[in-house]
Coordinates of N, CA and C in Angstrom, one line a residue:
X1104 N 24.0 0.8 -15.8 CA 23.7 -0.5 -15.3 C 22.2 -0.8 -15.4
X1105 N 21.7 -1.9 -15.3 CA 20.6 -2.4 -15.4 C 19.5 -1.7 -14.4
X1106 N 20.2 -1.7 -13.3 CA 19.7 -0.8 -11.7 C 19.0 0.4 -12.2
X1107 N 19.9 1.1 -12.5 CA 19.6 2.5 -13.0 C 18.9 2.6 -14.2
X1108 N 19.0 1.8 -15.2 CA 17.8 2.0 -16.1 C 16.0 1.7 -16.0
X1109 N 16.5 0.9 -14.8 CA 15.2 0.4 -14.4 C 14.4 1.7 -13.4
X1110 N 15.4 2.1 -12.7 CA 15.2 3.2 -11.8 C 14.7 4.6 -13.0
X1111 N 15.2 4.9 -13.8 CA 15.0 5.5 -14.7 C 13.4 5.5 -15.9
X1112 N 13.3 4.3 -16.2 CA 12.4 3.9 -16.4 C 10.7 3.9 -15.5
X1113 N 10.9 3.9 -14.2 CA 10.2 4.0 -13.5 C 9.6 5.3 -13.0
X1114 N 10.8 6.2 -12.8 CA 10.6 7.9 -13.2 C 9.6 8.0 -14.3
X1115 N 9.9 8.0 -15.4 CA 9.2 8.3 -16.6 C 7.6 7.8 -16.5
X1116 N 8.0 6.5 -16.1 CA 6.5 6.0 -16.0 C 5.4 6.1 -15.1
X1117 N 6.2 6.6 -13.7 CA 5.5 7.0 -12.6 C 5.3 8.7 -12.8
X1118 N 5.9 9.6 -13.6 CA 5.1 10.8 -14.2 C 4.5 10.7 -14.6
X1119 N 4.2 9.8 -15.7 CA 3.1 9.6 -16.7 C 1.4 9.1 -15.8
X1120 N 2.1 7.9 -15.2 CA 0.5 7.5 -14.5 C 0.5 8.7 -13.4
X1121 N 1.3 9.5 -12.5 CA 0.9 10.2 -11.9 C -0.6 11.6 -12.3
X1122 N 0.1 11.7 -13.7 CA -0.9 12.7 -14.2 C -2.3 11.7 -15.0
X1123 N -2.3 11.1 -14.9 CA -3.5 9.8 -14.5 C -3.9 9.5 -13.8
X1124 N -4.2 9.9 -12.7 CA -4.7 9.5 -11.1 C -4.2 9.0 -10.8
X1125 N -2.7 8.2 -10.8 CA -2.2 7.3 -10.0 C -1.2 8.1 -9.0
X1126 N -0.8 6.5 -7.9 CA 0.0 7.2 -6.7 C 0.8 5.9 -6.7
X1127 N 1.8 6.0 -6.2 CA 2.9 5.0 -5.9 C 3.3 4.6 -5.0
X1128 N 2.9 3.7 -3.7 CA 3.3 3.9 -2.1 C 4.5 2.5 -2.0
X1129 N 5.3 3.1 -1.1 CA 6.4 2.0 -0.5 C 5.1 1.0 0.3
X1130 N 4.5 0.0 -0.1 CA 4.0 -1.2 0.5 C 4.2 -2.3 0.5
X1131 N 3.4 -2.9 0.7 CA 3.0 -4.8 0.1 C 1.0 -4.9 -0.2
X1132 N 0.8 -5.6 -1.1 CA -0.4 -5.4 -1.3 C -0.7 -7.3 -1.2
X1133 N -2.1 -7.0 -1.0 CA -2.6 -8.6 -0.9 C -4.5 -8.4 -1.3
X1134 N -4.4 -9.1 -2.3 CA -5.8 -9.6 -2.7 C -6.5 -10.9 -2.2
X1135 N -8.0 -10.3 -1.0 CA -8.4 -11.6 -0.2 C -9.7 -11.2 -0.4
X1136 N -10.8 -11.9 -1.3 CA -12.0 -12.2 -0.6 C -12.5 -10.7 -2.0
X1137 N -11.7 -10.5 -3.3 CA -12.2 -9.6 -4.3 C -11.8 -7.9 -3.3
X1138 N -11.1 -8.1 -2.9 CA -10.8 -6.4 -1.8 C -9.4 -6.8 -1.9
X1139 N -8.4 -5.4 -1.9 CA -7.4 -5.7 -1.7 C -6.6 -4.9 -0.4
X1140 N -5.7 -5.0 0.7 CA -5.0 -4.6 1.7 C -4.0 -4.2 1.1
X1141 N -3.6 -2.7 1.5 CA -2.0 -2.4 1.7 C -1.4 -1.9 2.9
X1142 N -0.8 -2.7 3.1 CA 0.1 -3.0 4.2 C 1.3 -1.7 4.1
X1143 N 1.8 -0.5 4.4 CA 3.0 0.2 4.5 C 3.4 0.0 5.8
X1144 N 4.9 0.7 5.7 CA 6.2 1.2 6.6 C 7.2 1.0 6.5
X1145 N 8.0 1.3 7.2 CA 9.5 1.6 6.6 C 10.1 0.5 6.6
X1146 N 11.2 0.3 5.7 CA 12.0 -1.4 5.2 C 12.1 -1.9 6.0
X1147 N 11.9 -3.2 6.4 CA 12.1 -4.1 7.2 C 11.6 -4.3 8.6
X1148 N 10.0 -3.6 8.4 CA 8.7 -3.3 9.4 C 8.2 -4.9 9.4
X1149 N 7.8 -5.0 7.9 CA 7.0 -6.3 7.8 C 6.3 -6.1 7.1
X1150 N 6.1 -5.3 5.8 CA 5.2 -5.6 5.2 C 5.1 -6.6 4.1
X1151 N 6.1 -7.5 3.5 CA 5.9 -8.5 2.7 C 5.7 -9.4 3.5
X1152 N 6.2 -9.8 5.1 CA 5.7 -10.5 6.2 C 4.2 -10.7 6.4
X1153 N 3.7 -9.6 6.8 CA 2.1 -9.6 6.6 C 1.9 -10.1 5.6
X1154 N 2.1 -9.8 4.6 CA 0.9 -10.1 3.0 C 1.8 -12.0 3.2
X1155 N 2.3 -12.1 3.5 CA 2.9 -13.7 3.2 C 1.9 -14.5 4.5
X1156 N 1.7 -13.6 5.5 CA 1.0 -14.0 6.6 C -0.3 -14.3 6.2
X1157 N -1.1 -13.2 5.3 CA -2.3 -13.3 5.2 C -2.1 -14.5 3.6
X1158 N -1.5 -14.8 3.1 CA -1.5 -16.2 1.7 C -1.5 -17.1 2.6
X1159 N -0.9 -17.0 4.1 CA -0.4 -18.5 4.3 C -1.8 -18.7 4.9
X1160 N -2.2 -17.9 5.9 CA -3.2 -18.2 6.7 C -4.7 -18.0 6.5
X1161 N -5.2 -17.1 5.0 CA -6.7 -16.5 4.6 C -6.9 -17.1 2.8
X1162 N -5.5 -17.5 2.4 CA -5.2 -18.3 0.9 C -5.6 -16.7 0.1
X1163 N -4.9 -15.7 0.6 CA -4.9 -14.0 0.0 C -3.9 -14.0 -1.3
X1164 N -3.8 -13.4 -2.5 CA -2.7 -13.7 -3.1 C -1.5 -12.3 -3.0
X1165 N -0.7 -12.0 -3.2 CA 0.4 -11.4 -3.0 C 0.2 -10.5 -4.5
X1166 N -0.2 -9.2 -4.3 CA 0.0 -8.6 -5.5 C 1.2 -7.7 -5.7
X1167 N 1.7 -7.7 -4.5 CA 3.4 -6.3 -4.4 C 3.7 -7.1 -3.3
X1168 N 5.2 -6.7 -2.9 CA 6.0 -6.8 -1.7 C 6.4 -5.3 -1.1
X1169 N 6.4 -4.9 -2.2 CA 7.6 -3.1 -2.0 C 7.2 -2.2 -2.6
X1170 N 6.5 -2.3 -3.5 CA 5.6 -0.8 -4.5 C 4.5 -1.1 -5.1
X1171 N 3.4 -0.6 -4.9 CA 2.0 -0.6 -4.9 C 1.4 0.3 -5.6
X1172 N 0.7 0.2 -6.9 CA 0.1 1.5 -7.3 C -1.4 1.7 -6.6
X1173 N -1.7 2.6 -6.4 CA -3.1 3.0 -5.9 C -3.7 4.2 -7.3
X1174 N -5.0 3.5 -7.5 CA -5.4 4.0 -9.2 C -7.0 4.3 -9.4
X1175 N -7.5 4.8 -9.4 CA -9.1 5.5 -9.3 C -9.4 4.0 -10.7
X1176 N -10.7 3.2 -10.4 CA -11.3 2.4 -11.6 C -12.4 2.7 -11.1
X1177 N -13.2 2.1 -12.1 CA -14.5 2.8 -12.5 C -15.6 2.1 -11.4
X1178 N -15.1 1.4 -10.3 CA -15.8 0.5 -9.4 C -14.9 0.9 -8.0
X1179 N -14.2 2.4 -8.2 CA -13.5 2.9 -7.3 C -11.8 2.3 -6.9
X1180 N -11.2 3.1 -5.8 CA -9.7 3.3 -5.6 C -8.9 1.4 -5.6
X1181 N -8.6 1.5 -6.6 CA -8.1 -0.1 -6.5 C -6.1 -0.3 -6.5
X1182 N -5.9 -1.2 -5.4 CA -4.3 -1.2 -5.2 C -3.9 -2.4 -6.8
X1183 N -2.8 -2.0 -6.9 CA -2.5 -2.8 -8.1 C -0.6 -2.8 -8.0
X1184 N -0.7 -4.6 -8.0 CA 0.8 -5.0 -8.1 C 1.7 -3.9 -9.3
X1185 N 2.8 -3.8 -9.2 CA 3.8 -2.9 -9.8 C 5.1 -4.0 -10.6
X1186 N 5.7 -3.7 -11.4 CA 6.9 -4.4 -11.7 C 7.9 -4.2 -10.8
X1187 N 8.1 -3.4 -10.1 CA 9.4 -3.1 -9.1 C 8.2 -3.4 -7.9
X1188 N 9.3 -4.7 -7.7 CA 9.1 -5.6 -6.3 C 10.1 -5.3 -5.5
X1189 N 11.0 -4.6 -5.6 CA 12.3 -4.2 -4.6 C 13.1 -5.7 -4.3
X1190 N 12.9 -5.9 -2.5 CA 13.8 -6.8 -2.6 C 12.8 -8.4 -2.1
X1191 N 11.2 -8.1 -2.3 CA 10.6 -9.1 -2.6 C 10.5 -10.2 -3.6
X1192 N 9.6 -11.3 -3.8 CA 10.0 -11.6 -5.2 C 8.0 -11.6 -5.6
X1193 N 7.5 -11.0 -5.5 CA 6.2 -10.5 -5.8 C 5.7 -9.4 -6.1
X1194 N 5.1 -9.8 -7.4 CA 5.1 -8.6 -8.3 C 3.8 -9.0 -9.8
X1195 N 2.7 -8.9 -9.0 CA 1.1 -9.3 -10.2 C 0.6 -8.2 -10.7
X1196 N 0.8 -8.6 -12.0 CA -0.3 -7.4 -12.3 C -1.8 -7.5 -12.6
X1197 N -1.8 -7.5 -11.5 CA -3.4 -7.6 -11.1 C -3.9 -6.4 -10.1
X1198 N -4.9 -6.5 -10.0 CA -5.8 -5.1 -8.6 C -7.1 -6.1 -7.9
X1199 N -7.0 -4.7 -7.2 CA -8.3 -5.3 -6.5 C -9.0 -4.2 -6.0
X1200 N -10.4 -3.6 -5.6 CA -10.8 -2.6 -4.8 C -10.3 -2.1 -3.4
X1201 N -10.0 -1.1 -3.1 CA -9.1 -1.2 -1.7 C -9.8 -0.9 -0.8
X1202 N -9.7 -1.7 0.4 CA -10.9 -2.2 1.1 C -9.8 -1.5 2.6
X1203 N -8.5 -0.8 2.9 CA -8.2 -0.5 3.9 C -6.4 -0.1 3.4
X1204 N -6.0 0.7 4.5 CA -4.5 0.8 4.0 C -4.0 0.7 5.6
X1205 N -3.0 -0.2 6.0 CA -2.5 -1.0 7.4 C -0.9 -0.4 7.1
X1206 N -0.8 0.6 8.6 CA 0.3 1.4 8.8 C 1.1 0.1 9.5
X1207 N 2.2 -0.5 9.5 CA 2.5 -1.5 10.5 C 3.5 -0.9 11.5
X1208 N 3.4 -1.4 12.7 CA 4.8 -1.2 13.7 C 4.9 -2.4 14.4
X1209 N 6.3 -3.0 14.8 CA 6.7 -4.4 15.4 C 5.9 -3.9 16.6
X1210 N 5.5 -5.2 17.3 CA 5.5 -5.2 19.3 C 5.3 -6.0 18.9
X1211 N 5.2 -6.1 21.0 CA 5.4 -7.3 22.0 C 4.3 -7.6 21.5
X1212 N 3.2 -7.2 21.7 CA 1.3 -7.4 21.6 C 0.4 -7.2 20.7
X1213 N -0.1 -8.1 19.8 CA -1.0 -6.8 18.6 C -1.7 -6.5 19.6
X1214 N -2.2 -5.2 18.6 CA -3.3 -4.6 19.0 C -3.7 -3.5 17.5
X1215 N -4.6 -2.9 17.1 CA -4.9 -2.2 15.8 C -6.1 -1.1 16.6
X1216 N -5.9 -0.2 15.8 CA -6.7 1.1 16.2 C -7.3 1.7 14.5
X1217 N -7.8 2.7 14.3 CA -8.4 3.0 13.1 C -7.8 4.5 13.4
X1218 N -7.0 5.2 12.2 CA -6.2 6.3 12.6 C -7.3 7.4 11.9
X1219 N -7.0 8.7 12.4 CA -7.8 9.5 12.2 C -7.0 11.1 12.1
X1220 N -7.8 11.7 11.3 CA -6.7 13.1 10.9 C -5.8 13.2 10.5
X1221 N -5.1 14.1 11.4 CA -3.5 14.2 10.9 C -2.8 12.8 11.1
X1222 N -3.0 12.0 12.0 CA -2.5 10.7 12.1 C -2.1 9.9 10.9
X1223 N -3.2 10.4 10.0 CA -3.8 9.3 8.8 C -2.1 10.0 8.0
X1224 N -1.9 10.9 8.0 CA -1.0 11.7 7.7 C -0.1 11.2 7.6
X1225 N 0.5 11.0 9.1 CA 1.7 10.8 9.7 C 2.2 9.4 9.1
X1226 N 1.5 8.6 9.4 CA 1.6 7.3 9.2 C 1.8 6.7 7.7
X1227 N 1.2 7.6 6.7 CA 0.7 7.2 5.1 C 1.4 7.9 4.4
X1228 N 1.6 9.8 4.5 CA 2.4 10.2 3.4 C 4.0 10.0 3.7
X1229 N 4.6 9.6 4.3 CA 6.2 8.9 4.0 C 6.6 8.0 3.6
X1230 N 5.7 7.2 3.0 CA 5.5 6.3 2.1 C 5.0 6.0 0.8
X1231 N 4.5 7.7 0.2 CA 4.3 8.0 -0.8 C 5.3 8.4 -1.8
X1232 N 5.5 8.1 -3.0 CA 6.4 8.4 -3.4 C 5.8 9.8 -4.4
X1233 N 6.1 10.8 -4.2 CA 6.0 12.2 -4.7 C 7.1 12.5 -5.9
X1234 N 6.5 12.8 -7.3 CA 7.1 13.1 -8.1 C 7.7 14.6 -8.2
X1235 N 8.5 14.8 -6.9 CA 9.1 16.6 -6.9 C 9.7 17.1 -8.2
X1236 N 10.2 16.1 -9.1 CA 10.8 16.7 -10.4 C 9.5 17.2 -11.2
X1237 N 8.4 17.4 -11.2 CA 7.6 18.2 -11.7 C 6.5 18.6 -11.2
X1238 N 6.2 19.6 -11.2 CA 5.1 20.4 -9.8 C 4.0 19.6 -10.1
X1239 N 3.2 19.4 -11.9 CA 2.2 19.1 -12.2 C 1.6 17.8 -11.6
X1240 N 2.8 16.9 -11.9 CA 2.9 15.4 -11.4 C 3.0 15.5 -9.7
X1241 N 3.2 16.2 -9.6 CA 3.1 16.3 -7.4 C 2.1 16.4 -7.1
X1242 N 1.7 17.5 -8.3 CA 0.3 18.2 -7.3 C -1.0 17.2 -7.9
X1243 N -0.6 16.8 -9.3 CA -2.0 15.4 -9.4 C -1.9 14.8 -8.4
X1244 N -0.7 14.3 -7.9 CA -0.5 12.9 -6.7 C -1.4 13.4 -5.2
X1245 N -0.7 15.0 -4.9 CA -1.3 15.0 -3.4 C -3.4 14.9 -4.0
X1246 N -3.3 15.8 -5.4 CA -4.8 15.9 -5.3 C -5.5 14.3 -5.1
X1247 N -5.1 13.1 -5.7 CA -5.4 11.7 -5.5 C -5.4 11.2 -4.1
X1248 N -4.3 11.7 -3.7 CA -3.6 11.3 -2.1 C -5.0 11.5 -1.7
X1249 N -5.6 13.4 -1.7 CA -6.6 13.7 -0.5 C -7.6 12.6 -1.1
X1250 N -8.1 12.3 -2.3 CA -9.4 11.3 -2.1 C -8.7 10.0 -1.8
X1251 N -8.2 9.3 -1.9 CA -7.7 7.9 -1.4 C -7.8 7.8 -0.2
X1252 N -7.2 9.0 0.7 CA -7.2 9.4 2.5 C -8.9 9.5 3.0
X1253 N -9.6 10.2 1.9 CA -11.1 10.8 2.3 C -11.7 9.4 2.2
X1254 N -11.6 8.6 1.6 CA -12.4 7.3 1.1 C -12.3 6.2 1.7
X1255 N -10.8 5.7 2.7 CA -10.1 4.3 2.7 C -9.8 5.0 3.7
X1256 N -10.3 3.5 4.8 CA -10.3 3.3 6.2 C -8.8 3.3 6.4
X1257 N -7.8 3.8 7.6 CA -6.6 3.2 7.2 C -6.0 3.1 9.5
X1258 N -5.6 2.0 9.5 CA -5.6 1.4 10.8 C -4.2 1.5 11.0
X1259 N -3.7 1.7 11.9 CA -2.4 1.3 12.7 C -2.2 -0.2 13.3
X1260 N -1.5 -0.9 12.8 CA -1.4 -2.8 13.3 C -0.1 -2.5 14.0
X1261 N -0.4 -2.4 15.2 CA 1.0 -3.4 16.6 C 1.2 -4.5 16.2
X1262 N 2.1 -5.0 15.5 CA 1.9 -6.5 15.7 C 3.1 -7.5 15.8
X1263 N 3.0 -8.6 15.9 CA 4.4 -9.4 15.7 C 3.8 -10.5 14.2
X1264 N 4.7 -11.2 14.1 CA 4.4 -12.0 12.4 C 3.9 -13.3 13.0
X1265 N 2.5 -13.1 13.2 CA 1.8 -14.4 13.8 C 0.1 -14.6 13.4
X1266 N -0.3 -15.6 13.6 CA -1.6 -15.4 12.9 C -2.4 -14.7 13.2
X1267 N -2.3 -14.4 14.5 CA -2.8 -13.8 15.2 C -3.0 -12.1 15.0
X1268 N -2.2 -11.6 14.7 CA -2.1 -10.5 13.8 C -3.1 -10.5 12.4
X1269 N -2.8 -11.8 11.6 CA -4.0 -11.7 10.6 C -5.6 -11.7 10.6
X1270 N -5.7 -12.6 12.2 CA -7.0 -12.5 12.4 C -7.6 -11.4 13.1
X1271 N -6.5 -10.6 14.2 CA -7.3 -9.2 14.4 C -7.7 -8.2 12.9
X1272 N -6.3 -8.1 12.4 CA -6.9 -7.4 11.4 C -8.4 -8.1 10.5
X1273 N -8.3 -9.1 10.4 CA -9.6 -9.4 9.5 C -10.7 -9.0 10.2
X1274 N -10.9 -9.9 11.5 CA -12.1 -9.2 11.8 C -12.5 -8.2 12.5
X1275 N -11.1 -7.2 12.2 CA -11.1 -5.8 12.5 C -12.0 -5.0 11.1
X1276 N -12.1 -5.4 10.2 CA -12.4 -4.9 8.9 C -13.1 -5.7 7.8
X1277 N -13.3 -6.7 9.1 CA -14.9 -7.9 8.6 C -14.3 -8.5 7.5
X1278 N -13.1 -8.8 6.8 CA -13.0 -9.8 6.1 C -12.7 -11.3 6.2

């Protein structure tokens, strides 16, 4: 079926850029102000919520909903829209320099913190997607992973889907 060729296709091509500095995260990405945000967590956290939050409310544009590449350019770690949008309908292929990576969890209250250590951990590699079918392609990915983690600020957002949420984070991270 179409599903699975596409699924298939995406293997092949996510080995290939893997052994190219690239990484592949379950996100939403948003280009605001020449910097780009990725927003992760697990299905139906909010992260194509957020990035639609930050178009409606900062005029940000939507470069992913659901899969994000993260890619070493020559002006440093830049997120870049993917063709598999999952069950978004946003999907640019375009980048931007990445200027933060936003763990999200629903509440009552935002609130955002700047995560640190093993946190950074916790929060970010379950949303990586890891090429286990070949050691070489893993082990390029964690070696990227550690500079991407060492480089890019990456925050925990409490939040509910309100503007309010958009504006802590911005001028949580000066944008």
């Amino acid at each position: 079926t179409r599903e699975v060729l596409s699924e298939l296709l995406m293997v092949g091509f996510y080995s290939y850029m893997a052994l190219q500095g690239t990484l592949l995260m379950h996100a939403s990405a948003v280009e605001h102000k020449g910097k780009s945000i990725v927003f992760t967590a697990s299905s139906g956290v909010g992260k194509t919520t957020q990035a639609e939050l930050w178009a409606k409310y900062k005029g940000a544009t939507i470069l992913n909903g659901d899969k994000v590449f993260l890619k070493r350019e020559d002006d440093g770690i830049h997120a870049w829209g993917s063709p598999w949008k999952g069950s978004s309908p946003y999907a640019e292929n375009a980048s931007a320099p990445l200027r933060a990576i936003v763990a999200l969890e629903q509440a009552e209250e935002n609130s955002i913190r700047k995560l640190e250590g093993f946190e950074v951990l916790e929060y970010v590699v379950p949303h990586v997607f890891f090429p286990s079918w070949d050691e070489r392609c893993e082990q390029a990915v964690l070696t990227f992973l550690d500079q991407v983690l060492g480089e890019t600020e990456v925050y925990l957002l409490k939040c509910r889907p309100d503007e309010e949420a958009v504006e802590l984070l911005a001028s949580t991270i000066k944008e």
